[in-house]
mmCIF file of C-alpha atoms in Angstrom:
data_model
loop_
_atom_site.group_PDB
_atom_site.id
_atom_site.type_symbol
_atom_site.label_atom_id
_atom_site.label_comp_id
_atom_site.label_asym_id
_atom_site.label_seq_id
_atom_site.Cartn_x
_atom_site.Cartn_y
_atom_site.Cartn_z
ATOM 1 C CA UNK A 27 -0.074 -0.117 0.161
ATOM 2 C CA UNK A 28 1.414 3.109 -1.293
ATOM 3 C CA UNK A 29 1.143 5.796 1.495
ATOM 4 C CA UNK A 30 2.380 9.836 1.527
ATOM 5 C CA UNK A 31 2.978 11.886 4.586
ATOM 6 C CA UNK A 32 3.577 15.797 4.153
ATOM 7 C CA UNK A 33 5.314 17.506 6.546
ATOM 8 C CA UNK A 34 6.407 21.153 7.203
ATOM 9 C CA UNK A 35 3.524 23.402 6.531
ATOM 10 C CA UNK A 36 3.377 26.641 8.953
ATOM 11 C CA UNK A 37 2.776 30.248 9.603
ATOM 12 C CA UNK A 38 5.293 32.736 8.133
ATOM 13 C CA UNK A 39 5.050 36.204 7.295
ATOM 14 C CA UNK A 40 4.958 37.495 3.820
ATOM 15 C CA UNK A 41 8.763 37.165 2.666
ATOM 16 C CA UNK A 42 9.503 34.143 4.038
ATOM 17 C CA UNK A 43 9.976 30.697 3.456
ATOM 18 C CA UNK A 44 9.273 27.016 3.896
ATOM 19 C CA UNK A 45 10.074 23.781 2.716
ATOM 20 C CA UNK A 46 7.316 20.559 2.102
ATOM 21 C CA UNK A 47 8.295 17.519 2.703
ATOM 22 C CA UNK A 48 6.388 14.346 1.534
ATOM 23 C CA UNK A 49 8.215 11.312 2.611
ATOM 24 C CA UNK A 50 6.739 7.963 0.308
ATOM 25 C CA UNK A 51 6.329 4.501 1.455
ATOM 26 C CA UNK A 52 5.358 1.141 -0.422
ATOM 27 C CA UNK A 53 6.905 2.314 -3.421
ATOM 28 C CA UNK A 54 9.710 3.534 -5.603
ATOM 29 C CA UNK A 55 9.931 6.651 -6.693
ATOM 30 C CA UNK A 56 12.404 6.610 -9.494
ATOM 31 C CA UNK A 57 10.331 6.367 -12.868
ATOM 32 C CA UNK A 58 7.087 7.988 -11.362
ATOM 33 C CA UNK A 59 5.787 11.172 -11.737
ATOM 34 C CA UNK A 60 5.341 13.167 -8.166
ATOM 35 C CA UNK A 61 3.558 16.812 -7.588
ATOM 36 C CA UNK A 62 2.396 19.146 -5.441
ATOM 37 C CA UNK A 63 -0.893 20.741 -5.355
ATOM 38 C CA UNK A 64 -3.014 23.118 -3.313
ATOM 39 C CA UNK A 65 -6.673 24.061 -2.555
ATOM 40 C CA UNK A 66 -7.805 26.951 -0.435
ATOM 41 C CA UNK A 67 -10.812 26.307 0.995
ATOM 42 C CA UNK A 68 -14.271 26.406 -1.323
ATOM 43 C CA UNK A 69 -12.329 26.675 -4.248
ATOM 44 C CA UNK A 70 -10.448 23.714 -6.726
ATOM 45 C CA UNK A 71 -7.187 22.124 -6.819
ATOM 46 C CA UNK A 72 -4.442 23.669 -8.288
ATOM 47 C CA UNK A 73 -1.000 22.493 -9.010
ATOM 48 C CA UNK A 74 2.011 23.850 -8.219
ATOM 49 C CA UNK A 75 4.721 21.891 -9.562
ATOM 50 C CA UNK A 76 5.725 18.134 -10.434
ATOM 51 C CA UNK A 77 8.653 16.091 -11.035
ATOM 52 C CA UNK A 78 8.827 13.601 -13.732
ATOM 53 C CA UNK A 79 11.230 10.489 -13.975
ATOM 54 C CA UNK A 80 13.070 12.623 -10.918
ATOM 55 C CA UNK A 81 14.627 15.275 -13.170
ATOM 56 C CA UNK A 82 11.719 17.101 -15.406
ATOM 57 C CA UNK A 83 10.225 19.739 -13.664
ATOM 58 C CA UNK A 84 6.921 21.963 -14.344
ATOM 59 C CA UNK A 85 5.730 24.845 -11.915
ATOM 60 C CA UNK A 86 2.651 26.590 -12.043
ATOM 61 C CA UNK A 87 3.091 30.553 -13.557
ATOM 62 C CA UNK A 88 2.217 31.560 -9.952
ATOM 63 C CA UNK A 89 5.097 30.010 -8.638
ATOM 64 C CA UNK A 90 7.390 30.253 -11.015
ATOM 65 C CA UNK A 91 11.211 31.359 -10.299
ATOM 66 C CA UNK A 92 9.724 31.199 -6.354
ATOM 67 C CA UNK A 93 9.203 27.787 -5.601
ATOM 68 C CA UNK A 94 11.734 24.500 -6.426
ATOM 69 C CA UNK A 95 10.804 20.849 -6.325
ATOM 70 C CA UNK A 96 13.453 18.506 -6.042
ATOM 71 C CA UNK A 97 13.412 14.345 -5.236
ATOM 72 C CA UNK A 98 15.490 12.562 -3.257
ATOM 73 C CA UNK A 99 15.263 9.109 -4.895
ATOM 74 C CA UNK A 100 17.495 7.497 -1.170
ATOM 75 C CA UNK A 101 15.110 9.114 1.290
ATOM 76 C CA UNK A 102 11.792 8.329 -0.405
ATOM 77 C CA UNK A 103 11.492 12.708 -0.019
ATOM 78 C CA UNK A 104 9.789 14.891 -2.157
ATOM 79 C CA UNK A 105 10.205 18.274 -1.853
ATOM 80 C CA UNK A 106 8.834 22.132 -2.125
ATOM 81 C CA UNK A 107 10.933 24.213 -1.124
ATOM 82 C CA UNK A 108 9.414 27.833 -1.103
ATOM 83 C CA UNK A 109 10.793 31.294 -0.839
ATOM 84 C CA UNK A 110 9.058 35.017 -0.866
ATOM 85 C CA UNK A 111 5.688 33.504 0.164
ATOM 86 C CA UNK A 112 2.532 35.552 -0.721
ATOM 87 C CA UNK A 113 -0.621 35.765 1.031
ATOM 88 C CA UNK A 114 -1.922 34.065 -1.851
ATOM 89 C CA UNK A 115 -0.021 31.027 -1.467
ATOM 90 C CA UNK A 116 -2.003 30.377 2.238
ATOM 91 C CA UNK A 117 -3.805 26.898 1.195
ATOM 92 C CA UNK A 118 -3.366 23.466 2.272
ATOM 93 C CA UNK A 119 -0.633 21.469 -0.008
ATOM 94 C CA UNK A 120 -0.936 17.950 -0.863
ATOM 95 C CA UNK A 121 1.845 15.391 -2.148
ATOM 96 C CA UNK A 122 0.616 13.079 -4.985
ATOM 97 C CA UNK A 123 2.593 10.367 -6.611
ATOM 98 C CA UNK A 124 1.502 8.791 -9.946
ATOM 99 C CA UNK A 125 2.390 6.821 -13.498
ATOM 100 C CA UNK A 126 1.506 9.143 -16.230
ATOM 101 C CA UNK A 127 3.836 11.413 -17.815
ATOM 102 C CA UNK A 128 3.402 13.139 -21.124
ATOM 103 C CA UNK A 129 6.659 14.474 -23.808
ATOM 104 C CA UNK A 130 8.379 13.354 -19.971
ATOM 105 C CA UNK A 131 6.808 15.534 -18.187
ATOM 106 C CA UNK A 132 3.851 15.377 -15.657
ATOM 107 C CA UNK A 133 0.534 17.298 -16.155
ATOM 108 C CA UNK A 134 -1.526 19.235 -13.301
ATOM 109 C CA UNK A 135 -4.411 16.491 -13.635
ATOM 110 C CA UNK A 136 -5.515 15.059 -10.706
ATOM 111 C CA UNK A 137 -6.947 12.122 -12.421
ATOM 112 C CA UNK A 138 -2.967 11.365 -13.280
ATOM 113 C CA UNK A 139 -1.803 10.659 -9.950
ATOM 114 C CA UNK A 140 -3.030 7.856 -7.858
ATOM 115 C CA UNK A 141 -1.971 8.305 -4.460
ATOM 116 C CA UNK A 142 -2.499 11.268 -2.124
ATOM 117 C CA UNK A 143 -1.151 12.701 1.203
ATOM 118 C CA UNK A 144 -3.665 14.145 3.858
ATOM 119 C CA UNK A 145 -1.995 17.388 3.068
ATOM 120 C CA UNK A 146 -0.717 19.847 5.322
ATOM 121 C CA UNK A 147 -1.379 23.750 6.172
ATOM 122 C CA UNK A 148 1.008 26.761 4.905
ATOM 123 C CA UNK A 149 -0.461 30.664 5.769
ATOM 124 C CA UNK A 150 1.111 33.628 4.696
ATOM 125 C CA UNK A 151 0.162 36.797 6.728
ATOM 126 C CA UNK A 152 0.563 40.295 5.042
#
């Protein structure tokens, strides 16, 4: 059984940094699509960043240049380094894993991902 567990969420002020982690058990990362999504209560979940085949990354326009996704296969852990945080980044952040890549990249399509973590809250105050 695949299990994803996020950690690292918290509260910061505008301009602050946080690093989210997602530790997986039950399978290996090396050939899978991994990603981060986020959701504000009452709104649809949106893709933030993905990494395919441990290398090819994809970012939402709203986080490009501020967030970095990375994968440590030895630790079975996915990371999201978030810099220059803004109040609009406030959301519950979810880690996801799947096996669907397209032209070597992962899409921001929820149905492409088979497994999800429980989420971790990120709050950015102005």
